[in-house]
Coordinates of C-alpha atoms in Angstrom, one line a residue:
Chain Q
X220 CA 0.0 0.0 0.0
X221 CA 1.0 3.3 -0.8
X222 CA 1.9 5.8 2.0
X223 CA 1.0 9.4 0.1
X224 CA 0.6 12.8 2.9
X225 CA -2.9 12.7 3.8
X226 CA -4.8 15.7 4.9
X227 CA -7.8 16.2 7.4
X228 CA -8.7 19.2 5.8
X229 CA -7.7 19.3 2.5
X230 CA -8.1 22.6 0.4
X231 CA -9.5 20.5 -2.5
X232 CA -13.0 21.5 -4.5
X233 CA -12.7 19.8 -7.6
X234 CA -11.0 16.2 -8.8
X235 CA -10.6 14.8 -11.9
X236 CA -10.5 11.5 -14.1
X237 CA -10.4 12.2 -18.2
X238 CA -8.9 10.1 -20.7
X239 CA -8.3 11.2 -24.3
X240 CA -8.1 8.8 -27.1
X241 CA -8.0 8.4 -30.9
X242 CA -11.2 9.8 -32.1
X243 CA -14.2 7.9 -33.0
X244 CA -15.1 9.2 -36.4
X245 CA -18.3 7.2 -35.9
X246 CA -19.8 9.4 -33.5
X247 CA -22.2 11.6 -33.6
X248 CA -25.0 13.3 -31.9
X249 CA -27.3 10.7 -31.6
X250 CA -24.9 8.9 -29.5
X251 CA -24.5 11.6 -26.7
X252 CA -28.8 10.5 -26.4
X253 CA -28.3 7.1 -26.6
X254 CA -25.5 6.7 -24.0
X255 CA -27.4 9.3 -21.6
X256 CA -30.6 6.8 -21.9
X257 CA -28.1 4.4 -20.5
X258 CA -27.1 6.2 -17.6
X259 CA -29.9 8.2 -17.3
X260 CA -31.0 6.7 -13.7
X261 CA -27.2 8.8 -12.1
X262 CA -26.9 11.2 -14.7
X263 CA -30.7 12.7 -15.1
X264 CA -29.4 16.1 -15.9
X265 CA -27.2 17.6 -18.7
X266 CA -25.2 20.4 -20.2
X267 CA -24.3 20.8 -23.8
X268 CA -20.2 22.4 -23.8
X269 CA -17.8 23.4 -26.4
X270 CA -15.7 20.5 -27.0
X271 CA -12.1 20.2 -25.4
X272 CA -9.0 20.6 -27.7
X273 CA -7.1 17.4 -28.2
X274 CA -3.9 17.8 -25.9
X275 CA -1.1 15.2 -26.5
X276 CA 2.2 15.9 -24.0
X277 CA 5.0 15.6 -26.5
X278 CA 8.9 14.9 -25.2
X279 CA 12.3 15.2 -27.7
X280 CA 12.1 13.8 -31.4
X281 CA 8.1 14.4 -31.4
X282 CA 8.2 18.1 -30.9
X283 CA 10.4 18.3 -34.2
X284 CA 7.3 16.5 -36.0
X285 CA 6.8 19.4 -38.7
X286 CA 2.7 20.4 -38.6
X287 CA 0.3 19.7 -40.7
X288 CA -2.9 21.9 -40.9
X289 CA -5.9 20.9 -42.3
X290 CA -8.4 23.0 -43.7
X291 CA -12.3 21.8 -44.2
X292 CA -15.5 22.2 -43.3
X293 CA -17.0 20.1 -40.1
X294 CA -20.0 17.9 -41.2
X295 CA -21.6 18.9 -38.1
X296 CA -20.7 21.1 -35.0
X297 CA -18.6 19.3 -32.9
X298 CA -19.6 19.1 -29.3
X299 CA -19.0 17.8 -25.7
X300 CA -22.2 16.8 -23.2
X301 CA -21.8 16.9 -19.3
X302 CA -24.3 14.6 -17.5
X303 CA -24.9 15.4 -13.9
X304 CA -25.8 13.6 -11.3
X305 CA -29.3 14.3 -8.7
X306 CA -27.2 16.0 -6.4
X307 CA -24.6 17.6 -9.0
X308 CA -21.1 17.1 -7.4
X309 CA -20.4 14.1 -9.8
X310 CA -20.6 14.5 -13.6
X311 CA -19.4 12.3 -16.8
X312 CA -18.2 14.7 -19.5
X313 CA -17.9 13.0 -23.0
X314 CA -17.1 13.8 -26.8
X315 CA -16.1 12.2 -29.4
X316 CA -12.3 12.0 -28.0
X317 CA -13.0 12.5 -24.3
X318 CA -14.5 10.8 -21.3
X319 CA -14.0 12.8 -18.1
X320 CA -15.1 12.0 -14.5
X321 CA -15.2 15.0 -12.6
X322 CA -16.3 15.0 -8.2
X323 CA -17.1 19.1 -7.7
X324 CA -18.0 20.5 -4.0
X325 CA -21.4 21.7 -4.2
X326 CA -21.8 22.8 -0.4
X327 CA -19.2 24.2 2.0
X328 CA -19.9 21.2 4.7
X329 CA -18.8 18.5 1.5
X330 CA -15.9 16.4 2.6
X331 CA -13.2 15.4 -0.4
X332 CA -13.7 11.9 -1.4
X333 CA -10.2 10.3 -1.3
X334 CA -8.8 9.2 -4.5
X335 CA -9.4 5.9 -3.6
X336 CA -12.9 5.8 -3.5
X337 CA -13.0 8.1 -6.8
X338 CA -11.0 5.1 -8.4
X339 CA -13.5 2.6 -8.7
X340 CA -16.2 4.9 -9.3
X341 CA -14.3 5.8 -12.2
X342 CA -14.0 2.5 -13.2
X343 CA -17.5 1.2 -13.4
X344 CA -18.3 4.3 -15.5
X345 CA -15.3 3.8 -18.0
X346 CA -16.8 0.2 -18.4
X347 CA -20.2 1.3 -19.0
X348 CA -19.0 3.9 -21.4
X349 CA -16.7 1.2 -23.2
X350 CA -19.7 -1.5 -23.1
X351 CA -22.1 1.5 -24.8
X352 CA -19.6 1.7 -27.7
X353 CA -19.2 -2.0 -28.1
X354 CA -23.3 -2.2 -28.3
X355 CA -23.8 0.7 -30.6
X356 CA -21.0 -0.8 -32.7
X357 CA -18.8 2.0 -32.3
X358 CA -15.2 0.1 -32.0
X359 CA -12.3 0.0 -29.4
X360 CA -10.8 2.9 -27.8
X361 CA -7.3 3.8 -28.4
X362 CA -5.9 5.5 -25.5
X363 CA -3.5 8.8 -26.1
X364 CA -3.7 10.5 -22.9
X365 CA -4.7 10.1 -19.1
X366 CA -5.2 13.7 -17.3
X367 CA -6.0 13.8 -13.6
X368 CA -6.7 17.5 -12.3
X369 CA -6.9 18.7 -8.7
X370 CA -8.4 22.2 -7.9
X371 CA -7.9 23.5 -4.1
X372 CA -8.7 27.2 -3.0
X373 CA -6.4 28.7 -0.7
X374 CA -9.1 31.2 1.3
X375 CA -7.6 34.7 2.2
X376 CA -7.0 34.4 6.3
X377 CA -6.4 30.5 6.7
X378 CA -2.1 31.5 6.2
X379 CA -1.9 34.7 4.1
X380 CA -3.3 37.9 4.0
X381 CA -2.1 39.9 1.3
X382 CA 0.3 38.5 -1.4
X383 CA 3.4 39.4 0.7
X384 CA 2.6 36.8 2.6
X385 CA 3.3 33.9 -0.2
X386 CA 6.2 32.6 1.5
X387 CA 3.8 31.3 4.1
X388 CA 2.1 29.5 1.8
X389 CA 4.4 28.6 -1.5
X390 CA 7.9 27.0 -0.7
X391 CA 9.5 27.7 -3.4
X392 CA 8.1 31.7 -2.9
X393 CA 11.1 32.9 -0.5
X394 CA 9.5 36.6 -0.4
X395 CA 13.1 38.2 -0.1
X396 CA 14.0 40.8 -2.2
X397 CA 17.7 40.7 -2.8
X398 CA 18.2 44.6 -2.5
X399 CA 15.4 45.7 -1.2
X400 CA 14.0 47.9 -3.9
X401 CA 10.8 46.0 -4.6
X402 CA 7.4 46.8 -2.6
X403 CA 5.2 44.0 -1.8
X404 CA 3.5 42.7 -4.8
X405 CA 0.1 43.6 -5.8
X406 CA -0.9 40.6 -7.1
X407 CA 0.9 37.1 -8.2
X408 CA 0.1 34.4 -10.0
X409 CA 2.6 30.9 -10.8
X410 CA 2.9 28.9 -13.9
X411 CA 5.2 25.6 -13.2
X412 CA 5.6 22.3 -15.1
X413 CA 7.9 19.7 -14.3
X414 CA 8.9 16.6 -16.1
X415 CA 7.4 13.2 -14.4
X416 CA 10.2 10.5 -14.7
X417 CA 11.2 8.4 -17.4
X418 CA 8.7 10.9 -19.5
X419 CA 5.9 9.2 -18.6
X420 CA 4.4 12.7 -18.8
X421 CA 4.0 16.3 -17.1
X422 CA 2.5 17.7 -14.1
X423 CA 1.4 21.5 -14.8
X424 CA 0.9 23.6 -11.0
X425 CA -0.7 26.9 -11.8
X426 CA -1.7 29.6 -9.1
X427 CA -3.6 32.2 -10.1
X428 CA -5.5 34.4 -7.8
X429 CA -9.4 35.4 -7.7
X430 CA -12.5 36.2 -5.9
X431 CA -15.1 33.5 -4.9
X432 CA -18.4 34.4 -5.8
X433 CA -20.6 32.9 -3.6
X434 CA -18.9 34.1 -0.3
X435 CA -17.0 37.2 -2.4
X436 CA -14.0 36.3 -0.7
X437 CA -10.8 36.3 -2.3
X438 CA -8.6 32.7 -2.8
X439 CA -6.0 31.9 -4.6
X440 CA -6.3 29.2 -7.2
X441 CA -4.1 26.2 -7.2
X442 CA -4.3 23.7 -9.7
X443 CA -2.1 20.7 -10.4
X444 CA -2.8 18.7 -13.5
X445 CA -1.0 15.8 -14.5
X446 CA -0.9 14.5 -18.0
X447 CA 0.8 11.2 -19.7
X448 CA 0.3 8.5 -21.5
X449 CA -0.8 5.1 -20.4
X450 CA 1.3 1.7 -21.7
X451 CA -2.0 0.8 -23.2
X452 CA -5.5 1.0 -23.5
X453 CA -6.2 -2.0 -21.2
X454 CA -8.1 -0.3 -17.8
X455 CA -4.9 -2.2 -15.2
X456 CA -2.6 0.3 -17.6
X457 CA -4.6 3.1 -17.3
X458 CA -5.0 2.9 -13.8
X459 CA -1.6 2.4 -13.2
X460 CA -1.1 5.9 -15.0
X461 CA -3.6 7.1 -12.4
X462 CA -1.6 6.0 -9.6
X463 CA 1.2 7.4 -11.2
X464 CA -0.5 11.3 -11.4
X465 CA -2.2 11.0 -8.3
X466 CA 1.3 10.1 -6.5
X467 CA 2.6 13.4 -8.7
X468 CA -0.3 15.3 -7.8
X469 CA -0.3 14.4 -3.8
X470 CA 3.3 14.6 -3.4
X471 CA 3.8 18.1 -5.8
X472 CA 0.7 19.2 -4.0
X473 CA 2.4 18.6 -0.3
X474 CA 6.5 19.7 -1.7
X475 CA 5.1 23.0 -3.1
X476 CA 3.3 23.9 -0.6
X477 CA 4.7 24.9 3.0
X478 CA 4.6 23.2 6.4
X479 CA 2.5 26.3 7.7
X480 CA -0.1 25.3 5.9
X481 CA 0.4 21.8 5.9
X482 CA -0.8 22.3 9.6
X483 CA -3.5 24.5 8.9
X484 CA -5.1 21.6 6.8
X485 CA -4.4 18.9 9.3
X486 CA -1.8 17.0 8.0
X487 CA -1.7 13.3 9.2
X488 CA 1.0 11.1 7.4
Chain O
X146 CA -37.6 9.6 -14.1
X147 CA -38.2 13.1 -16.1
X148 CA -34.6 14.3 -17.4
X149 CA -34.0 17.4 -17.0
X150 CA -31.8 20.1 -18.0
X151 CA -29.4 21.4 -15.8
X152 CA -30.5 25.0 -15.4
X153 CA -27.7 27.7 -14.7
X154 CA -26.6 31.3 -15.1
X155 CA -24.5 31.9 -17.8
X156 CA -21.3 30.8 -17.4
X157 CA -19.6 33.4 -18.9
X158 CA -17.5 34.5 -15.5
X159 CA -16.2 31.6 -15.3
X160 CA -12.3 30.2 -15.5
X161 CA -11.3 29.2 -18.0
X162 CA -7.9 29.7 -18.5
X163 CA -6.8 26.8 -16.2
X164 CA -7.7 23.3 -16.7
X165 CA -10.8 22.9 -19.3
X166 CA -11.7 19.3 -18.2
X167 CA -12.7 21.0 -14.9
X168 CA -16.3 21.9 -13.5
X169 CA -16.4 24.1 -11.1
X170 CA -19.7 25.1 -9.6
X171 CA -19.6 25.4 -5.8
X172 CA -16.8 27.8 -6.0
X173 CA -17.4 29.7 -9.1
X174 CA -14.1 31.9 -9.4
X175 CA -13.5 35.3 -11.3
X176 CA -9.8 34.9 -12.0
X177 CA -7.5 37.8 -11.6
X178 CA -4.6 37.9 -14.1
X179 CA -1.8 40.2 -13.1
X180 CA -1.2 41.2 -16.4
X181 CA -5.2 41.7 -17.3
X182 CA -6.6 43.0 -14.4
X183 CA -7.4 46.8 -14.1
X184 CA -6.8 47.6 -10.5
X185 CA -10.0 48.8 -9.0
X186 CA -11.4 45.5 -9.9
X187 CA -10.7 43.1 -7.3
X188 CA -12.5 45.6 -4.6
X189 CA -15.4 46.1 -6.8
X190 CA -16.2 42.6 -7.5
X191 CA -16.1 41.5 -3.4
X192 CA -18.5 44.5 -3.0
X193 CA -20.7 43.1 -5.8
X194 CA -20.7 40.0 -4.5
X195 CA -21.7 41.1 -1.1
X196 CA -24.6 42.6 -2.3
X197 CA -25.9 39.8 -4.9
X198 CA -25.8 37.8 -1.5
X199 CA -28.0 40.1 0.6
X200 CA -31.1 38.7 1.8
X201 CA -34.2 39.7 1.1
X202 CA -35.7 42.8 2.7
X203 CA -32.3 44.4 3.0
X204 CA -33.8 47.7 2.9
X205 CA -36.1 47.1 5.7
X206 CA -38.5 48.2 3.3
X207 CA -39.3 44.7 1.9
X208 CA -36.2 45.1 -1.1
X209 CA -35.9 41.7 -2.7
X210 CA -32.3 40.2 -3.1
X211 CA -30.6 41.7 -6.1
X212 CA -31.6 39.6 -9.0
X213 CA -28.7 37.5 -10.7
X214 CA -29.7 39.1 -14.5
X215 CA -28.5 42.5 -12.7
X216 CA -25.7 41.0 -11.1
X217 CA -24.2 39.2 -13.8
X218 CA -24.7 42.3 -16.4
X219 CA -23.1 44.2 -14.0
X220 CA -20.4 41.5 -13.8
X221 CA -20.0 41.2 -17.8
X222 CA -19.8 44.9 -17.9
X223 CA -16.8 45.3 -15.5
X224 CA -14.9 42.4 -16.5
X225 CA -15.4 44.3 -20.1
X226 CA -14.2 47.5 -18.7
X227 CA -10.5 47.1 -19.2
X228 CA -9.6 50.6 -17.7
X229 CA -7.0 51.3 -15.3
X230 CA -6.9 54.7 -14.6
X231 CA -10.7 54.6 -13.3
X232 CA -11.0 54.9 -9.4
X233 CA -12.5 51.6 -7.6
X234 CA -16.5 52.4 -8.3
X235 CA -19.2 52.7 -5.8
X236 CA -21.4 49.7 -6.1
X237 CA -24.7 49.8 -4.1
X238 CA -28.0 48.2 -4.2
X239 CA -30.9 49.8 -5.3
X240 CA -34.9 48.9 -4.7
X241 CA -36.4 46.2 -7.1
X242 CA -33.3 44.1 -7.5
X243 CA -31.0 46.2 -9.2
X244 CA -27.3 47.3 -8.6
X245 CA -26.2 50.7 -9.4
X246 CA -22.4 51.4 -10.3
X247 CA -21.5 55.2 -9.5
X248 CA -17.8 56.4 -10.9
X249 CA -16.7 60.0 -10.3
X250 CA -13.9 61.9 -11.8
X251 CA -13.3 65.2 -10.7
X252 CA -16.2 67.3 -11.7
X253 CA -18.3 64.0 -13.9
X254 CA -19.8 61.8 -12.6
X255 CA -21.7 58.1 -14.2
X256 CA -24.2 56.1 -13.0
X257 CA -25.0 52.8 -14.4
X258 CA -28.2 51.2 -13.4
X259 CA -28.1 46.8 -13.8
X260 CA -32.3 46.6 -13.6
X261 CA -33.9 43.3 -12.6
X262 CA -34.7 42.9 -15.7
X263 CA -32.2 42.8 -17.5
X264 CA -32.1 46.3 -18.5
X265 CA -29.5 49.0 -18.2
X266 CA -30.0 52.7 -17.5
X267 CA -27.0 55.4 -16.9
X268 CA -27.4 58.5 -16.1
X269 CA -24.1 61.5 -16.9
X270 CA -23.9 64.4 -14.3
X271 CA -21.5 67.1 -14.7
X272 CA -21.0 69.4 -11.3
X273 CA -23.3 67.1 -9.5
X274 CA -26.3 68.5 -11.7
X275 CA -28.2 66.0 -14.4
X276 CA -27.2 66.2 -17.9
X277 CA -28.1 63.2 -19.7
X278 CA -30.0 59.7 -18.9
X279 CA -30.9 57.4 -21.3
X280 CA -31.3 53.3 -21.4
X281 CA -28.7 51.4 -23.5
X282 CA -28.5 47.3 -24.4
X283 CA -25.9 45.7 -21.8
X284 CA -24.6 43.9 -24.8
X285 CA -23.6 46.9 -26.8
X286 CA -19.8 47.2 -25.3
X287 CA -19.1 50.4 -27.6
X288 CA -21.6 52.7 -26.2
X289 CA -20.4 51.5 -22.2
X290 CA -17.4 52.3 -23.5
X291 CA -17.9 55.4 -25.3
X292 CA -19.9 56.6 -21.5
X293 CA -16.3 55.6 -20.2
X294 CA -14.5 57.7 -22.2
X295 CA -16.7 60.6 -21.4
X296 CA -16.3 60.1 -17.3
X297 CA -12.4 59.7 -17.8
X298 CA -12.2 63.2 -20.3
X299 CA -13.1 64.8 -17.1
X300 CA -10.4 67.2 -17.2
X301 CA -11.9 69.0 -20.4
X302 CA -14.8 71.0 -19.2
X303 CA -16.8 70.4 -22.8
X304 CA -20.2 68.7 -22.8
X305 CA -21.6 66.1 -25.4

C-alpha cells in the first residue's frame, strides 16, 4: 500500500479523471442521447459544452514533427455533453475524444472523497461507457492520454493575508528581495511544469488568484494537473497511470506547498 | 424519471484559463490575471458579490435580493471594462433588484443602473447636476465604453 501525505482538511474542490483517445469518427449526436438513456438513472441532468481541444504531452524527437494543418469544413458542430448527477457534485463529460469523470463540491460542509474511492467509481463508468460503444457498434478505444486535475482554494486568512505573505504559503516563494527595492506585490500568479520520470508525462501547477463568488471572498487558485500517457489501453494500464498522477499530484501538492499550511489543513502522514 | 436540463446562469464568468476538463460550480471563481486586471477591480467585485448575496428585505423596506440578471450584467460589464486609470467604483443596491455602479472623476460623474430585468440605464452628471440619462443594451460594449470615455475626459470642461 502506498503511504501518500494525507490531509484532514484538505483545500480541494474539484478532482478529476479524463482520458483522451483516438477519435471515434463514428460518433455523432445521436450517440451523446443514446449513452445518456443508458445512464440516465445517475446522470438525469445535462449540459451541452464546447468540445475540449485534443492535448497530447510531446517529449524530444516528437516536438520536431513538422505540422500539418488541415483545412475543411465540419460535417456537423462538434460538441462535448456533461451529464450530472441528482445532487450535481459528480458529472461524466464525454465527446467524441473524451471521457472525463469529474467529483465538484457543491456545499461548504462537503468532505473530499479520497482518490481511492474516486477510483473505482471511475471505473464502473469507464466500463459502462466502453460497453455502450461495443453495443452501438462504435469500436475500441485507443488510449492517447490520461489527465488527472486537482483544484484546491487557498481562502484569504487561513495563512496569508495579502500576497506578501506567499512565502507562508508557496515554498518555493522565498518573499526576499535581494536589494530591497521591490514593494510588496500587488498581485501574483505561478505557472510551473515539471517533467514526471522516465517521460511518462507532465504535471502542470498553476496559481492564479481570484474572488469567490458565492462568499465574495478572495482565494488563490491552485491547480495541479497531470498529464501522460498510459502503456496501453487496457483499464490495469490506465489505472496504473492514475496511480502514477495522483502520486505526482499528492506529493507536488504537499513539496510546493509549506509546512505552515500543511498544519492548517491537518496534516496526518 | 423526467430528465431534465441542468438550469444555470450563464457561465460566462467563469475560469477558464486553467484546466478545461474541470467543472467548477460550488466555487465559481473570477480569476485575476496580473497582467489583465485593471486595479480597481478586485475591490469592486467583493463588494458586488456582497450585495448579490443580501437577503431579502435588505432595505427594511421589503427590497428583494438583487436579482442574478443584474448581477451578472453588471459583472460582464466590468470584466469588459478594461480601464486602469478609473477609481474603484461605488457599487450599491438599489430597490427592485437592481445594482447601481457610481464612478466620479473630478467634476463627472456616471451612473449605471443593472435593472432586474435585464435592462440597463446610466445616467451623466456634470458638477453634480443632471445632464443626460438614457437606457442602453448591456450587450452593446461600444456605447459603455464610449460613456467611459466621457467620465475619464473629465479634465476637459466640454459637454456632449
Amino acid at each position: 500500500m502506498r503511504m501518500l501525505p494525507d490531509f484532514n482538511e484538505p483545500p480541494v474542490i474539484e478532482t478529476v479523471l479524463g482520458l483522451q483517445f483516438d477519435s471515434l469518427e463514428s460518433f455523432s449526436i445521436p450517440h451523446f442521447g443514446l449513452y445518456w438513456f443508458k445512464i440516465l438513472a445517475d446522470y438525469p441532468k445535462f449540459n451541452v459544452q464546447p468540445p475540449l481541444t485534443h492535448v497530447v504531452e510531446q517529449f524530444g524527437e516528437e516536438t520536431r514533427k513538422p505540422y500539418s494543418i488541415e483545412m475543411g469544413l465540419a460535417p456537423f458542430p462538434e460538441l462535448r455533453c456533461w451529464f450530472v448527477n441528482d445532487t450535481e457534485n459528480r458529472l461524466i463529460q464525454i465527446q467524441k475524444d473524451r471521457f472525463i469523470y469529474n467529483w465538484r463540491k457543491i456545499k461548504e460542509t462537503e468532505e473530499y472523497p479520497h482518490y481511492d474511492y474516486l477510483k473505482p467509481k471511475f471505473i464502473e463508468e469507464w466500463n459502462r461507457f466502453c460497453q455502450f460503444l461495443e453495443e452501438v457498434k462504435l469500436g475500441n478505444v485507443n488510449i492517447n492520454q490520461c489527465e488527472i486535475t486537482y483544484v484546491n482554494h487557498i481562502d484569504i486568512g487561513k495563512g496569508w493575508k495579502s500576497y506578501g505573505d506567499l512565502n507562508k504559503v508557496f515554498s518555493c516563494w522565498s518573499g526576499d528581495p535581494s536589494v530591497n527595492f521591490l514593494p510588496e506585490p500587488e498581485m501574483v500568479s505561478l505557472n510551473t511544469r515539471y517533467v514526471m520520470p522516465e517521460k511518462r508525462g507532465r504535471l502542470y501547477i498553476i496559481m492564479q488568484p481570484g474572488i469567490r463568488r458565492h462568499d465574495a471572498k478572495e482565494i488563490l487558485q491552485l491547480q495541479l494537473i497531470a498529464r501522460g500517457k498510459p502503456a496501453s489501453s487496457s483499464i490495469e494500464d490506465i489505472m496504473e497511470w492514475f496511480d502514477l498522477g495522483h502520486e505526482w499530484i499528492v506529493k507536488g501538492f504537499t513539496d510546493f506547498t509549506t509546512e505552515n499550511m500543511h498544519e492548517i489543513w491537518g496534516r496526518k502522514i | 424519471m423526467i430528465p431534465t436540463v441542468e438550469k444555470e446562469p450563464k457561465r460566462f464568468w467563469e475560469n477558464t484559463d486553467i484546466s478545461s476538463l474541470t467543472a467548477i460550480r460550488y466555487s465559481e471563481v473570477i480569476s485575476l490575471r496580473p497582467d489583465y486586471t485593471p486595479h480597481w477591480l478586485k475591490d469592486a467585485l467583493i463588494t458586488l458579490f456582497h450585495i448579490a448575496s443580501l437577503p431579502e428585505n435588505w432595505d427594511s423596506y421589503g427590497g428583494p435580493t438583487p436579482s442574478s440578471t443584474a448581477v451578472n450584467n453588471a459583472l460582464t460589464f466590468m470584466r469588459a471594462v478594461q480601464v486602469e486609470d478609473l477609481p474603484v467604483p461605488n457599487i450599491v443596491p438599489v430597490p427592485g433588484g437592481g445594482i447601481q455602479i457610481e464612478w466620479s472623476i473630478a467634476h463627472r460623474e456616471l451612473e449605471l443602473e443593472f435593472l432586474s430585468d435585464g435592462s440597463v440605464e446610466y445616467l451623466e452628471m456634470e458638477d453634480e447636476k443632471p445632464i443626460h440619462e438614457d437606457k442602453i443594451e448591456p450587450a452593446n460594449t461600444s456605447q459603455l465604453q464610449s460613456l467611459l470615455l466621457w467620465l475619464t475626459h473629465a479634465t476637459t470642461r466640454k459637454t456632449r
